[in-house]
Tab-separated table of C-alpha atoms in Angstrom:
chain	number	residue	atom	x	y	z
A	1	MET	CA	97.300	67.103	106.576
A	2	PRO	CA	95.360	70.335	107.243
A	3	ILE	CA	93.819	70.725	110.671
A	4	ILE	CA	90.041	71.151	110.423
A	5	ALA	CA	88.231	72.986	113.209
A	6	SER	CA	85.744	70.652	114.817
A	7	GLU	CA	83.374	73.487	115.611
A	8	LEU	CA	82.851	76.786	113.799
A	9	PRO	CA	80.815	79.728	115.122
A	10	PHE	CA	77.357	80.552	113.814
A	11	GLU	CA	76.944	83.315	111.246
A	12	PRO	CA	74.045	85.830	111.184
A	13	ASP	CA	71.279	85.418	108.599
A	14	SER	CA	72.790	86.738	105.341
A	15	SER	CA	69.347	87.750	104.048
A	16	LYS	CA	69.152	90.532	106.654
A	17	SER	CA	71.199	93.729	106.767
A	18	VAL	CA	74.130	93.746	109.170
A	19	ASN	CA	72.548	96.620	111.136
A	20	ASN	CA	70.124	94.088	112.608
A	21	PHE	CA	73.000	92.488	114.503
A	22	ILE	CA	75.310	95.354	115.549
A	23	THR	CA	75.289	98.277	117.982
A	24	ASN	CA	73.917	101.574	116.670
A	25	VAL	CA	73.089	105.101	117.818
A	26	ASN	CA	69.406	105.796	117.165
A	27	LYS	CA	67.924	109.016	115.768
A	28	ASP	CA	66.857	110.143	119.250
A	29	ARG	CA	70.449	109.608	120.509
A	30	SER	CA	69.618	106.517	122.475
A	31	ILE	CA	71.912	103.538	121.851
A	32	THR	CA	70.791	100.034	120.993
A	33	PHE	CA	73.537	97.616	121.960
A	34	ARG	CA	73.454	94.336	120.034
A	35	LEU	CA	75.501	91.156	120.070
A	36	PHE	CA	74.989	88.091	117.882
A	37	ALA	CA	75.576	85.159	120.238
A	38	PRO	CA	72.892	82.492	119.645
A	39	THR	CA	74.374	79.878	122.005
A	40	ALA	CA	75.050	82.236	124.905
A	41	LYS	CA	72.943	81.681	128.012
A	42	SER	CA	73.262	85.165	129.504
A	43	VAL	CA	74.553	88.460	128.097
A	44	THR	CA	74.768	91.871	129.744
A	45	VAL	CA	76.230	95.101	128.420
A	46	ILE	CA	78.392	96.909	130.961
A	47	THR	CA	78.231	100.694	130.631
A	48	GLY	CA	80.246	103.295	132.495
A	49	ALA	CA	83.922	104.180	132.750
A	50	THR	CA	84.946	103.778	136.395
A	51	PRO	CA	84.424	101.076	139.039
A	52	GLU	CA	81.900	103.393	140.705
A	53	SER	CA	79.904	104.092	137.526
A	54	LEU	CA	79.757	100.620	135.955
A	55	VAL	CA	76.227	99.281	135.393
A	56	ALA	CA	75.317	95.795	134.140
A	57	ASN	CA	72.337	96.065	131.773
A	58	LYS	CA	70.570	92.783	131.093
A	59	MET	CA	70.074	92.041	127.391
A	60	THR	CA	67.366	89.929	125.800
A	61	LYS	CA	67.739	87.480	122.924
A	62	ASP	CA	65.479	87.436	119.858
A	63	SER	CA	64.697	84.555	117.505
A	64	SER	CA	67.753	85.313	115.351
A	65	GLY	CA	70.118	84.779	118.277
A	66	THR	CA	70.845	88.497	118.692
A	67	TRP	CA	70.962	89.976	122.174
A	68	SER	CA	69.955	93.633	122.597
A	69	TRP	CA	69.361	96.407	125.102
A	70	THR	CA	68.421	100.051	124.429
A	71	SER	CA	69.657	102.911	126.613
A	72	ASN	CA	67.936	106.155	127.495
A	73	VAL	CA	68.596	109.210	125.324
A	74	MET	CA	72.272	110.015	125.769
A	75	ALA	CA	74.075	113.350	125.857
A	76	PRO	CA	76.626	113.922	123.089
A	77	ASN	CA	79.814	112.155	124.189
A	78	LEU	CA	82.104	109.191	123.554
A	79	TYR	CA	81.036	106.256	125.731
A	80	GLU	CA	82.783	103.105	126.937
A	81	TYR	CA	81.143	99.683	127.175
A	82	TYR	CA	81.791	95.965	126.985
A	83	PHE	CA	79.823	92.694	127.092
A	84	ASN	CA	79.647	90.025	129.783
A	85	ILE	CA	78.943	86.790	127.899
A	86	ASP	CA	78.346	83.940	130.326
A	87	GLY	CA	81.005	85.432	132.594
A	88	PHE	CA	83.492	86.251	129.815
A	89	ARG	CA	84.422	89.911	129.255
A	90	SER	CA	84.303	90.775	125.554
A	91	ILE	CA	84.646	93.806	123.326
A	92	ASP	CA	81.879	94.466	120.823
A	93	THR	CA	83.024	92.319	117.898
A	94	GLY	CA	80.466	94.041	115.680
A	95	SER	CA	82.173	97.434	116.057
A	96	ARG	CA	85.495	98.767	114.777
A	97	PHE	CA	85.675	101.335	117.600
A	98	GLN	CA	87.704	99.755	120.365
A	99	LYS	CA	89.454	101.547	123.203
A	100	PRO	CA	93.183	101.718	122.313
A	101	GLN	CA	94.723	99.678	125.121
A	102	ARG	CA	97.685	97.389	125.553
A	103	GLN	CA	95.159	94.648	126.333
A	104	VAL	CA	91.960	95.582	124.535
A	105	ASN	CA	88.806	94.814	126.533
A	106	THR	CA	86.507	97.813	126.005
A	107	SER	CA	84.573	99.282	123.081
A	108	LEU	CA	83.622	102.875	122.277
A	109	ILE	CA	80.573	104.519	120.742
A	110	LEU	CA	80.125	108.174	119.803
A	111	VAL	CA	76.871	110.037	120.294
A	112	PRO	CA	77.316	113.111	118.061
A	113	GLY	CA	76.794	116.764	118.925
A	114	SER	CA	79.970	118.037	120.616
A	115	LEU	CA	83.573	119.129	120.084
A	116	LEU	CA	84.409	115.432	119.708
A	117	ASP	CA	82.773	115.262	116.268
A	118	ASP	CA	84.378	115.427	112.841
A	119	ASN	CA	82.722	118.683	111.823
A	120	ALA	CA	82.838	120.496	108.497
A	121	VAL	CA	85.823	122.675	109.397
A	122	ALA	CA	89.417	122.867	108.208
A	123	HIS	CA	91.226	119.758	109.412
A	124	GLY	CA	94.770	119.463	110.654
A	125	ASP	CA	97.106	116.660	109.641
A	126	LEU	CA	97.878	113.664	111.828
A	127	LYS	CA	101.134	111.860	111.163
A	128	ALA	CA	102.637	108.751	112.736
A	129	ILE	CA	106.432	108.991	112.903
A	130	THR	CA	108.588	105.957	113.592
A	131	TYR	CA	112.130	106.729	114.694
A	132	HIS	CA	115.106	105.196	116.435
A	133	SER	CA	115.405	106.296	120.044
A	134	LYS	CA	119.021	106.750	121.072
A	135	ALA	CA	117.941	107.008	124.703
A	136	LEU	CA	115.986	103.750	124.688
A	137	LYS	CA	117.977	101.936	121.973
A	138	SER	CA	114.790	100.855	120.225
A	139	GLU	CA	112.377	101.785	117.450
A	140	ARG	CA	109.630	104.067	118.710
A	141	LYS	CA	106.574	105.893	117.408
A	142	ILE	CA	104.980	109.271	118.085
A	143	TYR	CA	101.868	110.926	116.671
A	144	VAL	CA	102.021	114.540	115.549
A	145	TRP	CA	99.017	116.784	114.866
A	146	THR	CA	99.676	119.948	112.877
A	147	PRO	CA	97.221	122.773	112.090
A	148	PRO	CA	95.340	122.893	108.754
A	149	GLU	CA	97.495	123.894	105.805
A	150	ASP	CA	95.306	126.905	105.043
A	151	THR	CA	95.885	128.352	108.542
A	152	ASN	CA	97.733	131.647	108.143
A	153	ILE	CA	100.957	130.786	109.977
A	154	THR	CA	103.995	132.990	109.474
A	155	LYS	CA	105.892	132.299	112.698
A	156	LYS	CA	107.430	129.254	114.307
A	157	LEU	CA	104.808	127.155	116.074
A	158	PRO	CA	104.665	126.291	119.777
A	159	VAL	CA	104.403	122.624	120.758
A	160	LEU	CA	102.342	120.738	123.354
A	161	TYR	CA	103.695	117.328	124.373
A	162	PHE	CA	100.878	115.114	125.659
A	163	TYR	CA	101.230	111.788	127.523
A	164	HIS	CA	98.489	109.136	127.756
A	165	GLY	CA	97.586	107.052	130.799
A	166	PHE	CA	98.582	103.628	132.106
A	167	GLY	CA	97.409	100.620	130.103
A	168	ASP	CA	96.636	102.685	127.012
A	169	THR	CA	98.582	103.466	123.852
A	170	GLY	CA	99.411	106.651	121.975
A	171	LEU	CA	96.276	106.102	119.935
A	172	SER	CA	94.214	106.536	123.103
A	173	ALA	CA	94.794	110.298	123.020
A	174	ILE	CA	93.728	110.319	119.376
A	175	GLU	CA	90.819	107.902	119.166
A	176	GLN	CA	89.404	108.177	122.687
A	177	GLY	CA	90.769	111.535	123.740
A	178	ARG	CA	89.680	112.906	120.320
A	179	ILE	CA	92.561	115.369	120.219
A	180	PRO	CA	92.425	115.894	116.418
A	181	GLN	CA	88.705	116.703	116.489
A	182	ILE	CA	89.053	118.952	119.544
A	183	MET	CA	91.927	120.879	117.981
A	184	ASP	CA	90.178	121.242	114.609
A	185	ASN	CA	86.986	122.521	116.219
A	186	LEU	CA	88.605	124.874	118.737
A	187	LEU	CA	90.874	126.340	116.072
A	188	ALA	CA	87.907	126.868	113.743
A	189	GLU	CA	86.120	128.724	116.566
A	190	GLY	CA	89.173	130.915	117.176
A	191	LYS	CA	89.535	129.665	120.759
A	192	ILE	CA	93.136	128.452	120.549
A	193	LYS	CA	96.400	129.542	119.009
A	194	PRO	CA	97.856	127.461	116.162
A	195	MET	CA	100.160	124.872	117.721
A	196	ILE	CA	101.580	121.405	117.175
A	197	ILE	CA	100.566	118.460	119.378
A	198	VAL	CA	103.071	115.647	119.942
A	199	ILE	CA	101.824	112.393	121.477
A	200	PRO	CA	104.628	110.057	122.597
A	201	ASP	CA	104.088	106.589	124.018
A	202	THR	CA	104.107	106.966	127.795
A	203	GLU	CA	105.386	103.390	128.152
A	204	THR	CA	109.049	103.037	127.215
A	205	ASP	CA	108.941	99.224	126.976
A	206	THR	CA	112.629	98.789	127.617
A	207	PRO	CA	113.564	95.303	128.876
A	208	GLU	CA	113.658	96.541	132.466
A	209	ALA	CA	110.460	98.631	132.226
A	210	ILE	CA	107.734	96.529	130.634
A	211	PRO	CA	104.582	97.316	132.652
A	212	GLU	CA	103.096	93.832	132.364
A	213	ASN	CA	106.118	92.440	134.223
A	214	PHE	CA	105.208	94.334	137.403
A	215	PRO	CA	102.426	93.289	139.808
A	216	PRO	CA	99.910	96.138	140.215
A	217	LYS	CA	100.867	96.592	143.874
A	218	ASP	CA	104.482	97.317	142.867
A	219	ARG	CA	103.852	99.841	140.083
A	220	ARG	CA	104.251	103.008	142.129
A	221	LYS	CA	107.298	101.761	144.004
A	222	GLU	CA	109.195	100.194	141.106
A	223	PHE	CA	107.710	100.743	137.645
A	224	PHE	CA	106.567	104.384	137.593
A	225	PRO	CA	109.879	105.920	138.781
A	226	LEU	CA	111.921	103.805	136.366
A	227	ASN	CA	109.664	104.386	133.371
A	228	ALA	CA	109.368	108.132	134.050
A	229	LYS	CA	113.145	108.596	133.976
A	230	LEU	CA	113.424	106.640	130.721
A	231	ALA	CA	110.547	108.542	129.105
A	232	ASN	CA	112.122	111.832	130.161
A	233	ASP	CA	115.450	110.750	128.647
A	234	GLU	CA	113.666	109.911	125.398
A	235	LEU	CA	111.842	113.243	125.384
A	236	ILE	CA	115.003	115.304	125.906
A	237	THR	CA	117.398	113.212	123.830
A	238	ASP	CA	115.183	112.173	120.920
A	239	ILE	CA	111.749	113.740	120.632
A	240	ILE	CA	112.346	117.453	121.190
A	241	PRO	CA	115.426	117.505	118.903
A	242	MET	CA	113.528	115.562	116.244
A	243	MET	CA	110.681	118.063	116.309
A	244	SER	CA	113.178	120.904	115.860
A	245	GLN	CA	114.692	119.124	112.869
A	246	ARG	CA	111.454	118.167	111.144
A	247	TYR	CA	109.156	121.100	111.912
A	248	ASN	CA	109.323	124.869	112.130
A	249	VAL	CA	108.877	125.031	115.903
A	250	ARG	CA	109.866	127.390	118.671
A	251	ASP	CA	112.869	126.482	120.807
A	252	ASP	CA	112.079	128.600	123.880
A	253	ALA	CA	110.353	127.473	127.078
A	254	ASN	CA	107.386	129.787	126.446
A	255	GLY	CA	106.874	127.888	123.206
A	256	ARG	CA	106.633	124.473	124.856
A	257	ALA	CA	103.932	122.909	127.027
A	258	ILE	CA	103.643	119.458	128.556
A	259	ALA	CA	100.531	117.715	129.867
A	260	GLY	CA	99.257	114.241	130.584
A	261	LEU	CA	96.597	112.184	132.316
A	262	SER	CA	96.931	109.613	135.100
A	263	GLN	CA	100.371	107.979	134.592
A	264	GLY	CA	100.905	110.543	131.830
A	265	GLY	CA	100.105	113.221	134.409
A	266	TYR	CA	103.038	111.962	136.449
A	267	GLN	CA	105.212	112.103	133.344
A	268	ALA	CA	104.162	115.708	132.697
A	269	LEU	CA	104.921	116.612	136.326
A	270	TYR	CA	108.265	114.772	136.232
A	271	SER	CA	109.473	116.157	132.906
A	272	GLY	CA	107.878	119.572	133.265
A	273	ILE	CA	109.173	120.443	136.729
A	274	ASN	CA	112.576	118.793	136.200
A	275	ASN	CA	113.043	120.795	132.986
A	276	LEU	CA	111.805	124.288	133.739
A	277	ASP	CA	114.287	125.599	131.194
A	278	LEU	CA	112.325	123.745	128.495
A	279	PHE	CA	108.648	124.100	129.516
A	280	ALA	CA	106.680	127.144	130.672
A	281	TRP	CA	103.294	125.396	130.682
A	282	VAL	CA	102.613	122.222	132.711
A	283	ALA	CA	99.388	120.310	133.379
A	284	THR	CA	98.593	117.092	135.205
A	285	PHE	CA	95.090	115.650	134.815
A	286	SER	CA	94.224	113.169	137.611
A	287	GLY	CA	97.934	112.490	137.711
A	288	VAL	CA	99.936	110.184	139.888
A	289	SER	CA	102.039	112.597	141.937
A	290	THR	CA	105.317	112.710	143.809
A	291	ALA	CA	103.300	112.300	147.002
A	292	THR	CA	103.140	108.550	146.262
A	293	VAL	CA	105.956	108.262	143.685
A	294	PRO	CA	108.697	110.533	145.040
A	295	ASN	CA	111.332	112.127	142.814
A	296	LYS	CA	114.278	114.075	144.228
A	297	GLY	CA	114.524	116.360	141.222
A	298	VAL	CA	110.888	117.412	141.370
A	299	GLN	CA	111.036	117.808	145.153
A	300	THR	CA	114.087	120.040	144.918
A	301	LYS	CA	112.288	122.279	142.437
A	302	LEU	CA	109.113	122.365	144.561
A	303	ASP	CA	111.271	123.552	147.447
A	304	THR	CA	112.145	126.668	145.398
A	305	PRO	CA	108.635	128.045	144.794
A	306	ASN	CA	109.768	131.479	143.620
A	307	ASP	CA	111.736	129.903	140.793
A	308	ILE	CA	108.720	127.864	139.684
A	309	ASN	CA	106.427	130.890	139.893
A	310	ASN	CA	108.831	132.966	137.827
A	311	ARG	CA	109.362	130.324	135.168
A	312	LEU	CA	105.929	128.720	134.672
A	313	ARG	CA	103.337	130.690	132.762
A	314	ASN	CA	100.693	128.197	133.866
A	315	PHE	CA	100.591	125.140	136.119
A	316	THR	CA	97.257	123.281	135.959
A	317	VAL	CA	96.064	120.447	138.217
A	318	THR	CA	92.687	118.746	137.679
A	319	VAL	CA	90.839	115.777	139.160
A	320	GLY	CA	87.404	114.236	139.502
A	321	SER	CA	85.932	114.681	142.978
A	322	SER	CA	85.229	110.936	143.248
A	323	ASP	CA	88.553	109.688	141.865
A	324	SER	CA	89.440	106.564	143.850
A	325	ILE	CA	92.652	105.883	141.911
A	326	THR	CA	94.657	109.118	142.008
A	327	GLY	CA	92.400	111.356	144.077
A	328	GLU	CA	94.752	111.117	147.073
A	329	ASP	CA	97.764	111.867	144.854
A	330	VAL	CA	96.147	115.049	143.594
A	331	SER	CA	94.914	116.103	147.033
A	332	LEU	CA	98.399	115.776	148.522
A	333	LEU	CA	99.978	117.597	145.578
A	334	LYS	CA	97.423	120.384	145.895
A	335	SER	CA	98.167	120.765	149.619
A	336	GLU	CA	101.918	120.877	149.027
A	337	LEU	CA	101.612	123.497	146.289
A	338	GLN	CA	99.378	125.642	148.490
A	339	THR	CA	101.685	125.301	151.494
A	340	LYS	CA	104.739	126.272	149.466
A	341	GLY	CA	102.966	129.183	147.777
A	342	ILE	CA	103.335	127.776	144.259
A	343	HIS	CA	100.851	129.301	141.808
A	344	PHE	CA	98.566	126.827	140.049
A	345	ASP	CA	95.118	126.510	138.542
A	346	TYR	CA	93.010	123.812	140.177
A	347	ILE	CA	89.846	122.330	138.654
A	348	GLU	CA	87.762	119.653	140.369
A	349	TYR	CA	85.006	117.959	138.390
A	350	PRO	CA	82.065	117.151	140.712
A	351	GLY	CA	80.819	113.576	140.853
A	352	LEU	CA	83.364	112.237	138.369
A	353	GLY	CA	86.134	109.701	138.875
A	354	HIS	CA	89.206	108.525	136.987
A	355	GLU	CA	87.806	108.926	133.492
A	356	MET	CA	87.781	110.679	130.140
A	357	ASP	CA	84.869	112.884	131.214
A	358	VAL	CA	87.477	114.622	133.382
A	359	TRP	CA	90.423	114.426	130.997
A	360	ARG	CA	88.837	115.664	127.777
A	361	PRO	CA	87.370	118.809	129.422
A	362	SER	CA	90.698	119.304	131.224
A	363	TYR	CA	92.512	119.176	127.897
A	364	ILE	CA	90.003	121.529	126.277
A	365	GLU	CA	90.473	124.079	129.077
A	366	PHE	CA	94.258	123.803	129.107
A	367	VAL	CA	94.852	124.246	125.372
A	368	GLN	CA	92.826	127.456	125.491
A	369	LYS	CA	95.199	128.871	128.144
A	370	ILE	CA	98.557	128.069	126.621
A	371	PHE	CA	100.663	130.145	124.264
A	372	ASN	CA	98.478	133.242	124.769
A	373	GLU	CA	101.255	135.801	124.732
């Protein structure tokens, strides 16, 4: 016998347009957040991206059972938010724009008017490639952005390998980081060189390195070092050779860059400094550093500053001034680099924490520096 649900949720009034019940950006660039939840007793919309910036905004319910709250006029940007429904954290079920996470609990909304927009310019191609990783003995996926077909390219292209942060997925760099839009718009403005962007999954998900199996307090001691070695093995054994086979790319260090944010910043530091023969451009954005997750290989290289200075064309370190998650990591890394006389560019974003408002500008600045030969 079929099992019949004893209680089904309410549906909005079908005689009204759906826009009456869902979140929208208004003409003046304010945002009206809406949630259809007629039986809820209390609903707030939580805005902000860091523990320090989160704000609970009380919503009011109308006669249709729809809760709403309207923000002030917002600057062009991609914003994070979620709902607190009687104590339960929920994404916005009326929106298809969710933050790409391993456990999805946050929604996104775009206020137009910046480099993050899909503008009327030539667009590059974004491809998802599934492959078998010899290093990890599993099926894996990367995302590859290539310049527009009508771009006048006669030489082999340089490649930037970009790693996302902890708890996210490869799609985070695409859908929240807005890498395709940023690259399209910067290339159209003539601010960057044609290049290929490769976005691997920072998490290797091997049986011994599944992040959800580690308590948060043990991540830096146990998970990060193990996962970083495995991800580096995958990069060297699988990803870089695959790019050489499938695309017309450069095979010299000056033609390769590596960058990442947060946990991905550690991966960029680990793989970039351990493989100076492969990468001449390295960037860590609010990255976990070897100050809290030591690595003998990186430390050995940092102890030979002249070699790093001679090999790296650019070494970039960025952080938000109020970053409570990796701020100490970056501060200690900065001090070590200064003490050892290692050349690096340092950018601190005032008043910001561990968030995309640091990482997207960091990415925009970095891609304008690299491959300018």
